[in-house]
mmCIF file of C-alpha atoms and ligand atoms in Angstrom:
data_model
loop_
_atom_site.group_PDB
_atom_site.id
_atom_site.type_symbol
_atom_site.label_atom_id
_atom_site.label_comp_id
_atom_site.label_asym_id
_atom_site.label_seq_id
_atom_site.Cartn_x
_atom_site.Cartn_y
_atom_site.Cartn_z
ATOM 1 C CA MET A 1 8.490 -22.597 -13.885
ATOM 2 C CA GLU A 2 6.955 -24.531 -16.780
ATOM 3 C CA GLU A 3 8.827 -25.464 -19.968
ATOM 4 C CA ARG A 4 6.625 -23.208 -22.120
ATOM 5 C CA GLY A 5 5.626 -19.719 -21.120
ATOM 6 C CA LEU A 6 2.079 -18.316 -21.108
ATOM 7 C CA SER A 7 0.748 -15.605 -23.389
ATOM 8 C CA GLU A 8 0.782 -11.997 -22.227
ATOM 9 C CA GLU A 9 -3.044 -12.046 -21.819
ATOM 10 C CA GLU A 10 -2.856 -15.167 -19.697
ATOM 11 C CA VAL A 11 -0.219 -13.613 -17.465
ATOM 12 C CA LEU A 12 -2.145 -10.352 -17.151
ATOM 13 C CA SER A 13 -5.287 -12.193 -16.209
ATOM 14 C CA LEU A 14 -3.345 -14.106 -13.551
ATOM 15 C CA LEU A 15 -2.163 -10.775 -12.188
ATOM 16 C CA GLU A 16 -5.727 -9.446 -12.112
ATOM 17 C CA GLU A 17 -6.833 -12.508 -10.192
ATOM 18 C CA LYS A 18 -4.074 -12.012 -7.601
ATOM 19 C CA LYS A 19 -4.732 -8.278 -7.388
ATOM 20 C CA ARG A 20 -8.386 -8.929 -6.519
ATOM 21 C CA LYS A 21 -7.233 -10.780 -3.403
ATOM 22 C CA ASP A 22 -5.264 -7.754 -2.149
ATOM 23 C CA LEU A 23 -7.197 -5.382 0.066
ATOM 24 C CA LYS A 24 -7.734 -1.753 -0.886
ATOM 25 C CA TYR A 25 -6.238 0.999 1.268
ATOM 26 C CA GLU A 26 -9.644 2.701 1.617
ATOM 27 C CA ARG A 27 -10.607 0.148 4.301
ATOM 28 C CA ILE A 28 -7.212 0.089 6.022
ATOM 29 C CA PHE A 29 -6.463 1.882 9.273
ATOM 30 C CA SER A 30 -3.522 -0.293 10.318
ATOM 31 C CA SER A 31 -0.926 0.689 7.741
ATOM 32 C CA MET A 32 1.719 3.405 7.719
ATOM 33 C CA CYS A 33 1.870 3.160 3.918
ATOM 34 C CA SER A 34 -0.625 4.532 1.430
ATOM 35 C CA TYR A 35 -1.194 4.819 -2.305
ATOM 36 C CA PRO A 36 1.916 6.396 -3.783
ATOM 37 C CA HIS A 37 1.364 9.937 -5.069
ATOM 38 C CA LYS A 38 0.776 10.028 -8.841
ATOM 39 C CA ILE A 39 3.949 11.994 -9.517
ATOM 40 C CA ALA A 40 5.883 9.366 -7.559
ATOM 41 C CA VAL A 41 4.420 6.643 -9.772
ATOM 42 C CA LYS A 42 5.421 8.542 -12.945
ATOM 43 C CA ALA A 43 8.948 9.112 -11.641
ATOM 44 C CA HIS A 44 9.228 5.467 -10.537
ATOM 45 C CA MET A 45 8.204 4.203 -13.993
ATOM 46 C CA LYS A 46 10.925 6.302 -15.654
ATOM 47 C CA PHE A 47 13.757 4.792 -13.607
ATOM 48 C CA LEU A 48 12.804 1.117 -13.350
ATOM 49 C CA GLU A 49 16.203 -0.124 -14.513
ATOM 50 C CA ALA A 50 18.323 2.256 -12.417
ATOM 51 C CA ASN A 51 20.493 0.431 -9.874
ATOM 52 C CA LEU A 52 22.203 2.596 -7.283
ATOM 53 C CA GLY A 53 24.255 -0.394 -6.192
ATOM 54 C CA ASP A 54 26.535 0.577 -9.103
ATOM 55 C CA SER A 55 25.892 4.287 -9.136
ATOM 56 C CA GLY A 56 28.645 5.216 -11.608
ATOM 57 C CA ILE A 57 26.404 3.822 -14.356
ATOM 58 C CA PHE A 58 23.430 5.925 -13.272
ATOM 59 C CA ALA A 59 24.942 9.357 -12.712
ATOM 60 C CA GLY A 60 21.613 11.183 -13.048
ATOM 61 C CA THR A 61 19.895 8.900 -10.568
ATOM 62 C CA LYS A 62 22.828 9.306 -8.181
ATOM 63 C CA GLU A 63 22.496 13.086 -8.500
ATOM 64 C CA MET A 64 18.824 12.771 -7.509
ATOM 65 C CA GLU A 65 19.808 10.745 -4.454
ATOM 66 C CA ASP A 66 22.390 13.355 -3.414
ATOM 67 C CA GLU A 67 19.816 16.121 -3.853
ATOM 68 C CA CYS A 68 17.227 14.143 -1.837
ATOM 69 C CA ILE A 69 19.751 13.789 0.978
ATOM 70 C CA GLU A 70 20.487 17.524 0.871
ATOM 71 C CA MET A 71 16.795 18.469 0.872
ATOM 72 C CA ILE A 72 15.924 16.060 3.683
ATOM 73 C CA ALA A 73 18.992 17.064 5.723
ATOM 74 C CA ARG A 74 17.911 20.708 5.483
ATOM 75 C CA LEU A 75 14.396 19.782 6.595
ATOM 76 C CA PHE A 76 15.952 18.202 9.696
ATOM 77 C CA HIS A 77 18.308 21.104 10.453
ATOM 78 C CA ALA A 78 21.528 19.256 9.644
ATOM 79 C CA GLU A 79 24.480 21.460 8.707
ATOM 80 C CA ASN A 80 25.848 18.851 6.350
ATOM 81 C CA ALA A 81 24.226 15.981 4.529
ATOM 82 C CA HIS A 82 25.645 12.493 5.026
ATOM 83 C CA GLY A 83 23.393 9.583 4.262
ATOM 84 C CA TYR A 84 21.552 7.679 1.576
ATOM 85 C CA ILE A 85 18.112 6.500 0.491
ATOM 86 C CA SER A 86 17.616 3.103 2.129
ATOM 87 C CA THR A 87 14.901 0.483 1.800
ATOM 88 C CA GLY A 88 13.027 1.786 4.857
ATOM 89 C CA GLY A 89 13.081 2.243 8.600
ATOM 90 C CA THR A 90 14.469 -1.206 9.309
ATOM 91 C CA GLU A 91 17.577 -0.736 7.151
ATOM 92 C CA SER A 92 18.076 2.818 8.440
ATOM 93 C CA ASN A 93 17.897 1.670 12.069
ATOM 94 C CA ILE A 94 20.279 -1.244 11.432
ATOM 95 C CA GLN A 95 22.780 1.035 9.718
ATOM 96 C CA ALA A 96 22.677 3.689 12.439
ATOM 97 C CA ILE A 97 23.400 1.178 15.194
ATOM 98 C CA ARG A 98 26.001 -0.573 13.040
ATOM 99 C CA ALA A 99 27.818 2.750 12.598
ATOM 100 C CA PHE A 100 27.681 3.386 16.367
ATOM 101 C CA ARG A 101 29.150 -0.058 16.992
ATOM 102 C CA ASN A 102 31.892 0.336 14.405
ATOM 103 C CA LEU A 103 32.959 3.740 15.720
ATOM 104 C CA LYS A 104 32.891 2.686 19.379
ATOM 105 C CA ARG A 105 34.761 -0.494 18.538
ATOM 106 C CA LYS A 106 37.580 1.630 17.123
ATOM 107 C CA GLU A 107 37.483 4.127 19.963
ATOM 108 C CA TRP A 108 37.314 1.530 22.733
ATOM 109 C CA ARG A 109 39.568 -1.166 21.253
ATOM 110 C CA GLY A 110 39.549 -4.280 23.552
ATOM 111 C CA SER A 111 36.212 -3.242 25.228
ATOM 112 C CA PRO A 112 33.790 -4.622 26.177
ATOM 113 C CA LYS A 113 35.428 -7.206 28.393
ATOM 114 C CA GLU A 114 35.468 -10.884 27.447
ATOM 115 C CA GLY A 115 31.955 -12.311 27.775
ATOM 116 C CA GLU A 116 30.283 -8.878 27.842
ATOM 117 C CA LYS A 117 28.327 -7.279 25.024
ATOM 118 C CA MET A 118 27.918 -3.747 23.828
ATOM 119 C CA ASN A 119 24.430 -2.427 24.484
ATOM 120 C CA ILE A 120 22.008 0.253 23.388
ATOM 121 C CA VAL A 121 19.069 1.655 25.362
ATOM 122 C CA VAL A 122 15.796 1.987 23.458
ATOM 123 C CA PRO A 123 12.285 2.893 24.639
ATOM 124 C CA ALA A 124 9.961 -0.046 25.352
ATOM 125 C CA SER A 125 7.880 1.411 22.510
ATOM 126 C CA ALA A 126 10.649 0.793 19.941
ATOM 127 C CA HIS A 127 9.759 -0.826 16.622
ATOM 128 C CA PHE A 128 10.532 -4.542 16.288
ATOM 129 C CA SER A 129 13.399 -3.723 13.914
ATOM 130 C CA PHE A 130 15.476 -3.272 17.091
ATOM 131 C CA ASP A 131 14.928 -6.951 17.922
ATOM 132 C CA LYS A 132 16.442 -7.756 14.520
ATOM 133 C CA ILE A 133 19.343 -5.429 15.336
ATOM 134 C CA ALA A 134 20.044 -7.284 18.593
ATOM 135 C CA ASP A 135 20.282 -10.498 16.595
ATOM 136 C CA ILE A 136 22.244 -9.256 13.571
ATOM 137 C CA LEU A 137 24.751 -7.041 15.384
ATOM 138 C CA ASP A 138 24.998 -9.211 18.516
ATOM 139 C CA ILE A 139 24.274 -6.174 20.675
ATOM 140 C CA GLU A 140 22.154 -6.181 23.803
ATOM 141 C CA VAL A 141 19.034 -4.047 23.342
ATOM 142 C CA ARG A 142 17.852 -2.717 26.719
ATOM 143 C CA LYS A 143 14.280 -1.499 26.864
ATOM 144 C CA ALA A 144 13.489 1.501 29.027
ATOM 145 C CA ASP A 145 10.048 1.965 30.613
ATOM 146 C CA LEU A 146 7.566 4.569 29.413
ATOM 147 C CA ASP A 147 5.912 7.303 31.453
ATOM 148 C CA ASP A 148 2.148 7.895 31.713
ATOM 149 C CA GLU A 149 2.142 9.723 28.386
ATOM 150 C CA LEU A 150 3.960 6.773 26.734
ATOM 151 C CA ARG A 151 7.201 8.707 26.277
ATOM 152 C CA VAL A 152 10.422 7.055 27.359
ATOM 153 C CA ASP A 153 11.136 7.487 31.075
ATOM 154 C CA LEU A 154 14.417 9.409 31.310
ATOM 155 C CA SER A 155 15.385 8.135 34.747
ATOM 156 C CA ASP A 156 14.986 4.550 33.522
ATOM 157 C CA VAL A 157 17.170 5.349 30.494
ATOM 158 C CA GLU A 158 19.890 6.668 32.819
ATOM 159 C CA ALA A 159 19.575 3.651 35.087
ATOM 160 C CA LEU A 160 20.138 1.277 32.143
ATOM 161 C CA ILE A 161 23.327 2.978 30.903
ATOM 162 C CA ASP A 162 26.580 1.303 31.903
ATOM 163 C CA ARG A 163 30.166 1.224 30.613
ATOM 164 C CA ASN A 164 29.184 -1.004 27.666
ATOM 165 C CA THR A 165 26.460 1.344 26.407
ATOM 166 C CA ILE A 166 27.292 2.749 22.976
ATOM 167 C CA GLY A 167 24.113 4.686 22.236
ATOM 168 C CA LEU A 168 20.513 5.603 22.897
ATOM 169 C CA VAL A 169 17.458 5.577 20.673
ATOM 170 C CA GLY A 170 14.579 8.053 20.827
ATOM 171 C CA ILE A 171 11.437 7.714 18.742
ATOM 172 C CA ALA A 172 9.800 10.641 17.017
ATOM 173 C CA GLY A 173 6.430 9.114 16.199
ATOM 174 C CA THR A 174 6.070 5.746 17.892
ATOM 175 C CA THR A 175 4.577 3.003 15.761
ATOM 176 C CA GLU A 176 1.720 2.217 18.116
ATOM 177 C CA PHE A 177 0.791 5.567 19.708
ATOM 178 C CA GLY A 178 2.397 8.244 17.528
ATOM 179 C CA GLN A 179 4.141 9.715 20.577
ATOM 180 C CA ILE A 180 7.380 11.736 20.486
ATOM 181 C CA ASP A 181 10.115 10.945 23.021
ATOM 182 C CA PRO A 182 11.892 13.824 24.817
ATOM 183 C CA ILE A 183 14.690 14.029 22.256
ATOM 184 C CA ARG A 184 16.393 17.133 23.715
ATOM 185 C CA GLU A 185 16.709 15.476 27.126
ATOM 186 C CA LEU A 186 17.929 12.231 25.547
ATOM 187 C CA GLY A 187 20.502 14.310 23.648
ATOM 188 C CA ASP A 188 21.768 15.770 26.914
ATOM 189 C CA ILE A 189 22.075 12.309 28.442
ATOM 190 C CA ALA A 190 23.956 11.081 25.367
ATOM 191 C CA LEU A 191 26.405 14.008 25.462
ATOM 192 C CA ARG A 192 26.999 13.640 29.200
ATOM 193 C CA ASN A 193 27.800 9.945 28.773
ATOM 194 C CA ASP A 194 29.787 10.381 25.545
ATOM 195 C CA ILE A 195 27.511 8.019 23.623
ATOM 196 C CA PHE A 196 25.468 8.358 20.419
ATOM 197 C CA LEU A 197 21.761 9.111 19.947
ATOM 198 C CA HIS A 198 19.720 7.793 17.026
ATOM 199 C CA VAL A 199 16.264 9.242 16.343
ATOM 200 C CA ASP A 200 13.807 6.837 14.752
ATOM 201 C CA ALA A 201 11.522 9.211 12.863
ATOM 202 C CA ALA A 202 10.635 6.560 10.257
ATOM 203 C CA PHE A 203 6.986 7.612 10.524
ATOM 204 C CA GLY A 204 7.173 11.023 12.224
ATOM 205 C CA GLY A 205 9.924 12.449 10.030
ATOM 206 C CA PHE A 206 7.500 13.511 7.329
ATOM 207 C CA VAL A 207 4.818 14.566 9.818
ATOM 208 C CA ILE A 208 6.416 16.497 12.700
ATOM 209 C CA PRO A 209 8.012 19.336 10.666
ATOM 210 C CA PHE A 210 4.556 20.076 9.220
ATOM 211 C CA LEU A 211 2.506 20.072 12.430
ATOM 212 C CA GLU A 212 1.285 23.350 13.880
ATOM 213 C CA LYS A 213 2.911 22.543 17.207
ATOM 214 C CA LYS A 214 6.730 22.549 17.103
ATOM 215 C CA TYR A 215 8.907 19.797 18.553
ATOM 216 C CA ASP A 216 12.660 19.426 19.086
ATOM 217 C CA PHE A 217 13.436 16.094 17.506
ATOM 218 C CA ASP A 218 16.109 16.466 14.835
ATOM 219 C CA PHE A 219 19.698 17.663 14.293
ATOM 220 C CA ALA A 220 18.807 20.998 15.913
ATOM 221 C CA VAL A 221 19.294 18.967 19.105
ATOM 222 C CA GLU A 222 23.037 18.843 19.682
ATOM 223 C CA GLY A 223 23.202 15.271 20.971
ATOM 224 C CA VAL A 224 21.480 13.717 17.920
ATOM 225 C CA SER A 225 23.949 11.638 15.865
ATOM 226 C CA SER A 226 21.610 10.103 13.281
ATOM 227 C CA LEU A 227 18.013 10.127 12.128
ATOM 228 C CA ALA A 228 15.793 7.783 10.096
ATOM 229 C CA ALA A 229 12.780 9.123 8.147
ATOM 230 C CA ASP A 230 10.861 7.118 5.557
ATOM 231 C CA PRO A 231 9.624 8.646 2.289
ATOM 232 C CA HIS A 232 7.513 5.483 1.727
ATOM 233 C CA LYS A 233 5.379 6.351 4.732
ATOM 234 C CA MET A 234 3.896 9.864 4.994
ATOM 235 C CA LEU A 235 5.703 11.337 1.979
ATOM 236 C CA THR A 236 3.781 8.736 -0.115
ATOM 237 C CA ALA A 237 6.789 7.675 -2.193
ATOM 238 C CA THR A 238 6.830 4.253 -3.809
ATOM 239 C CA ILE A 239 8.154 1.332 -1.757
ATOM 240 C CA PRO A 240 11.077 0.883 -0.899
ATOM 241 C CA ALA A 241 12.182 4.344 0.202
ATOM 242 C CA GLY A 242 13.752 5.126 3.559
ATOM 243 C CA CYS A 243 16.361 7.703 4.473
ATOM 244 C CA ILE A 244 19.239 7.498 6.932
ATOM 245 C CA LEU A 245 21.106 10.675 7.839
ATOM 246 C CA PHE A 246 24.208 11.109 9.980
ATOM 247 C CA ARG A 247 25.508 14.279 11.590
ATOM 248 C CA GLU A 248 29.081 13.527 10.531
ATOM 249 C CA ARG A 249 30.781 11.853 7.607
ATOM 250 C CA ARG A 250 32.701 9.431 9.862
ATOM 251 C CA PHE A 251 29.491 7.470 10.623
ATOM 252 C CA LEU A 252 28.937 6.754 6.945
ATOM 253 C CA GLU A 253 32.635 6.014 6.437
ATOM 254 C CA SER A 254 32.465 3.417 9.198
ATOM 255 C CA LEU A 255 29.970 1.476 7.053
ATOM 256 C CA ALA A 256 32.102 1.439 3.895
ATOM 257 C CA VAL A 257 33.111 -1.773 2.206
ATOM 258 C CA GLU A 258 35.375 -1.926 -0.830
ATOM 259 C CA THR A 259 33.755 -2.731 -4.158
ATOM 260 C CA PRO A 260 36.821 -3.017 -6.389
ATOM 261 C CA TYR A 261 35.170 -4.060 -9.657
ATOM 262 C CA LEU A 262 32.264 -1.604 -9.613
ATOM 263 C CA THR A 263 32.122 1.913 -11.055
ATOM 264 C CA THR A 264 32.409 3.223 -7.484
ATOM 265 C CA LYS A 265 35.091 1.928 -5.145
ATOM 266 C CA THR A 266 33.127 1.813 -1.891
ATOM 267 C CA GLN A 267 29.553 1.148 -0.824
ATOM 268 C CA PHE A 268 27.799 2.274 2.376
ATOM 269 C CA SER A 269 24.355 0.733 1.938
ATOM 270 C CA LEU A 270 23.246 -2.558 3.500
ATOM 271 C CA THR A 271 21.803 -3.874 0.248
ATOM 272 C CA GLY A 272 23.887 -4.216 -2.905
ATOM 273 C CA THR A 273 21.559 -3.721 -5.832
ATOM 274 C CA ARG A 274 19.070 -1.017 -4.872
ATOM 275 C CA SER A 275 16.182 0.839 -6.419
ATOM 276 C CA GLY A 276 16.834 4.043 -8.349
ATOM 277 C CA ALA A 277 13.101 4.178 -9.080
ATOM 278 C CA ALA A 278 12.190 4.788 -5.426
ATOM 279 C CA VAL A 279 14.843 7.527 -5.322
ATOM 280 C CA ALA A 280 13.277 9.184 -8.383
ATOM 281 C CA ALA A 281 9.883 8.973 -6.660
ATOM 282 C CA THR A 282 11.245 10.568 -3.476
ATOM 283 C CA PHE A 283 13.017 13.292 -5.460
ATOM 284 C CA SER A 284 9.892 14.138 -7.457
ATOM 285 C CA LEU A 285 7.768 14.428 -4.313
ATOM 286 C CA LEU A 286 10.209 16.672 -2.477
ATOM 287 C CA LYS A 287 10.299 18.939 -5.544
ATOM 288 C CA PHE A 288 6.584 18.789 -6.378
ATOM 289 C CA LEU A 289 5.013 19.104 -2.935
ATOM 290 C CA GLY A 290 7.450 21.438 -1.254
ATOM 291 C CA ARG A 291 6.995 22.135 2.446
ATOM 292 C CA GLU A 292 3.726 23.877 1.673
ATOM 293 C CA GLY A 293 2.295 20.769 0.003
ATOM 294 C CA MET A 294 3.348 18.546 2.886
ATOM 295 C CA ARG A 295 1.840 20.971 5.393
ATOM 296 C CA ARG A 296 -1.464 20.685 3.494
ATOM 297 C CA ILE A 297 -1.412 16.873 3.538
ATOM 298 C CA VAL A 298 -0.498 16.706 7.220
ATOM 299 C CA ARG A 299 -3.100 19.358 8.102
ATOM 300 C CA GLU A 300 -5.845 17.269 6.465
ATOM 301 C CA CYS A 301 -4.718 14.043 8.206
ATOM 302 C CA MET A 302 -4.710 15.924 11.529
ATOM 303 C CA ARG A 303 -8.130 17.465 10.875
ATOM 304 C CA LEU A 304 -9.574 13.990 10.323
ATOM 305 C CA THR A 305 -7.682 12.626 13.344
ATOM 306 C CA GLU A 306 -9.196 15.322 15.541
ATOM 307 C CA MET A 307 -12.629 14.748 14.040
ATOM 308 C CA LEU A 308 -12.327 11.019 14.764
ATOM 309 C CA VAL A 309 -11.390 11.646 18.389
ATOM 310 C CA GLU A 310 -14.172 14.199 18.927
ATOM 311 C CA ARG A 311 -16.808 11.913 17.414
ATOM 312 C CA CYS A 312 -15.593 8.962 19.499
ATOM 313 C CA LYS A 313 -15.881 11.039 22.669
ATOM 314 C CA THR A 314 -19.588 11.601 21.922
ATOM 315 C CA PHE A 315 -20.169 7.860 22.397
ATOM 316 C CA GLY A 316 -17.898 7.503 25.393
ATOM 317 C CA VAL A 317 -14.686 6.311 23.696
ATOM 318 C CA HIS A 318 -11.476 8.170 24.571
ATOM 319 C CA PRO A 319 -7.927 7.962 23.211
ATOM 320 C CA VAL A 320 -5.149 6.553 25.404
ATOM 321 C CA ILE A 321 -3.222 9.812 24.855
ATOM 322 C CA GLU A 322 -4.438 12.932 23.071
ATOM 323 C CA PRO A 323 -3.095 12.347 19.538
ATOM 324 C CA VAL A 324 0.217 14.036 18.799
ATOM 325 C CA MET A 325 0.125 13.010 15.160
ATOM 326 C CA ASN A 326 -2.168 10.992 12.897
ATOM 327 C CA VAL A 327 -1.971 7.792 14.951
ATOM 328 C CA VAL A 328 -4.784 7.181 17.433
ATOM 329 C CA ALA A 329 -5.140 4.445 20.041
ATOM 330 C CA LEU A 330 -8.701 4.214 21.332
ATOM 331 C CA ASN A 331 -9.511 2.878 24.756
ATOM 332 C CA VAL A 332 -12.241 0.348 24.006
ATOM 333 C CA PRO A 333 -13.138 -2.689 26.116
ATOM 334 C CA HIS A 334 -11.813 -5.935 24.539
ATOM 335 C CA ALA A 335 -9.866 -4.176 21.778
ATOM 336 C CA GLU A 336 -9.003 -7.488 20.080
ATOM 337 C CA GLY A 337 -12.665 -8.491 19.869
ATOM 338 C CA VAL A 338 -13.596 -5.046 18.521
ATOM 339 C CA SER A 339 -10.846 -5.266 15.912
ATOM 340 C CA GLU A 340 -12.149 -8.712 14.883
ATOM 341 C CA ALA A 341 -15.742 -7.466 14.656
ATOM 342 C CA LEU A 342 -14.604 -4.526 12.530
ATOM 343 C CA LYS A 343 -12.767 -6.949 10.285
ATOM 344 C CA ARG A 344 -16.006 -8.795 9.646
ATOM 345 C CA ARG A 345 -17.366 -5.462 8.441
ATOM 346 C CA GLY A 346 -14.396 -5.069 6.116
ATOM 347 C CA TRP A 347 -12.166 -2.740 8.181
ATOM 348 C CA ILE A 348 -8.553 -3.512 9.013
ATOM 349 C CA THR A 349 -7.424 -2.070 12.328
ATOM 350 C CA SER A 350 -4.745 -3.168 14.764
ATOM 351 C CA VAL A 351 -4.373 -3.553 18.509
ATOM 352 C CA THR A 352 -1.554 -2.088 20.583
ATOM 353 C CA ARG A 353 0.436 -4.217 23.024
ATOM 354 C CA GLU A 354 0.505 -2.194 26.271
ATOM 355 C CA PRO A 355 -1.924 -0.720 27.101
ATOM 356 C CA LYS A 356 -4.260 -2.670 24.826
ATOM 357 C CA ALA A 357 -6.180 -0.291 22.574
ATOM 358 C CA LEU A 358 -7.692 -0.103 19.107
ATOM 359 C CA ARG A 359 -5.051 1.518 16.875
ATOM 360 C CA LEU A 360 -5.893 3.649 13.843
ATOM 361 C CA VAL A 361 -3.483 5.413 11.493
ATOM 362 C CA ILE A 362 -5.114 8.233 9.536
ATOM 363 C CA MET A 363 -3.116 8.104 6.313
ATOM 364 C CA PRO A 364 -3.791 10.295 3.246
ATOM 365 C CA HIS A 365 -6.048 7.591 1.738
ATOM 366 C CA ILE A 366 -8.592 8.153 4.543
ATOM 367 C CA THR A 367 -11.256 10.715 3.613
ATOM 368 C CA GLU A 368 -14.009 12.284 5.686
ATOM 369 C CA SER A 369 -16.656 10.036 4.149
ATOM 370 C CA ILE A 370 -14.590 6.870 4.778
ATOM 371 C CA LEU A 371 -14.123 8.004 8.355
ATOM 372 C CA SER A 372 -17.859 8.643 8.851
ATOM 373 C CA GLU A 373 -18.692 5.207 7.493
ATOM 374 C CA PHE A 374 -16.087 3.663 9.794
ATOM 375 C CA LEU A 375 -17.417 5.533 12.833
ATOM 376 C CA GLU A 376 -20.933 4.196 12.189
ATOM 377 C CA ASP A 377 -19.557 0.654 12.173
ATOM 378 C CA LEU A 378 -17.432 1.256 15.258
ATOM 379 C CA LYS A 379 -20.447 2.583 17.122
ATOM 380 C CA ALA A 380 -22.514 -0.425 16.045
ATOM 381 C CA VAL A 381 -19.793 -2.888 17.072
ATOM 382 C CA LEU A 382 -19.469 -1.284 20.498
ATOM 383 C CA ALA A 383 -23.231 -1.199 21.111
HETATM 384 N N1 0PR B 1 10.487 2.595 12.916
HETATM 385 C C1 0PR B 1 9.204 2.938 13.153
HETATM 386 C C2 0PR B 1 8.898 3.961 14.195
HETATM 387 C C3 0PR B 1 8.185 2.335 12.406
HETATM 388 O O1 0PR B 1 6.906 2.645 12.655
HETATM 389 C C4 0PR B 1 8.524 1.379 11.417
HETATM 390 C C5 0PR B 1 7.478 0.679 10.604
HETATM 391 C C6 0PR B 1 9.878 1.073 11.211
HETATM 392 C C7 0PR B 1 10.832 1.700 11.980
HETATM 393 C C8 0PR B 1 10.327 0.087 10.170
HETATM 394 O O2 0PR B 1 10.099 0.585 8.902
HETATM 395 P P1 0PR B 1 10.067 -0.366 7.611
HETATM 396 O O3 0PR B 1 8.874 -1.255 7.776
HETATM 397 O O4 0PR B 1 9.959 0.603 6.492
HETATM 398 O O5 0PR B 1 11.336 -1.117 7.603
HETATM 399 N N2 0PR B 1 6.171 0.824 11.012
HETATM 400 C C9 0PR B 1 5.059 0.076 10.472
HETATM 401 C C10 0PR B 1 4.807 -1.146 11.356
HETATM 402 O O6 0PR B 1 5.682 -2.010 11.480
HETATM 403 C C11 0PR B 1 5.276 -0.376 9.071
HETATM 404 C C12 0PR B 1 4.040 -0.876 8.418
HETATM 405 C C13 0PR B 1 3.603 -0.308 7.259
HETATM 406 C C14 0PR B 1 3.336 -1.967 8.907
HETATM 407 C C15 0PR B 1 2.476 -0.796 6.610
HETATM 408 C C16 0PR B 1 2.220 -2.428 8.290
HETATM 409 C C17 0PR B 1 1.773 -1.846 7.145
HETATM 410 O O7 0PR B 1 0.642 -2.310 6.493
HETATM 411 O O8 0PR B 1 3.764 -1.207 11.945
#
């Protein structure tokens, strides 16, 4: 920071210069975020100063958060709504597992034995936020194998459960392949073992309810204890907007800390100061789009996903699994090299870990003409 500040024009021109270095979403197939919807931007701008870390001051913003939680809970077939708008999938996942730990700690007292750790069993396809969880919560994260369709292998999940297991994780929309784990079966395993089940639907939460094909993945499944779904992904809210929901109040209560000098006496969230603007954006989208609007957005993303796959098949490229949602992993030889070559043509794609494949996420910023242009380049790169 210099002694004397710059003029507004100088600052704005600095911003322009930095903005030019950022890529535009129109060339990006690797991201699960997109341009925020214009109503989300308007709502965000109206609530820039709102801090839900001290929600007694912002009663209207708090009301919007409560209504978001109710609307999202209903979407996911929860009888009651217990949760809050978080900063995204990472915070939601941390908080779910933290609640499991806190509740089991109370229930088990003294366990696990000296020198042993509590553990959770997650699919090998789990997002890297679970590696952060292992570190922060000092919990062992056991990774279960996947089957041929890249869903978690149920017999491996059962084999990894022992007396120190506090919960399971199922993913509804895996980051790399967009696959949905068998949540109903995981729920049965959780109930039989008297442990919790968290569903990571950070991406899939705002896709799966709007697909033509129906899946059991939410609170309609008896064994599901908590669910994460991110408005800042497919709902196209402004960043940061995640949502964590719990089946019962006691999970949220287990996260409470006292905040004696604030307008509210307890706080459940991981962060202190938190964005009311992103809550306003989420609220406005849920109201404005309705289920019908979301169905339309998801239908278009799926139409383009199917078009992409069909066109690729005409030049001998096939997906690793038939796409379940708008995430496609294409079996191409030397995926890393292909991704690099596409980058030289201005396209950002990513490469999955196992099996190696070229990964594309068909977000709402991808149009048919962008896709056609991309397919021409992909064909050229592969030739
Ligand atoms: N769970 C799942 C299934 C996810 O896919 C992600 C993020 C998370 C949790 C964590 O969510 P937050 O990043 O909101 O904490 N998946 C994307 C990923 O890591 C996020 C992303 C978005 C990455 C945009 C890149 C990007 O440009 O790949």
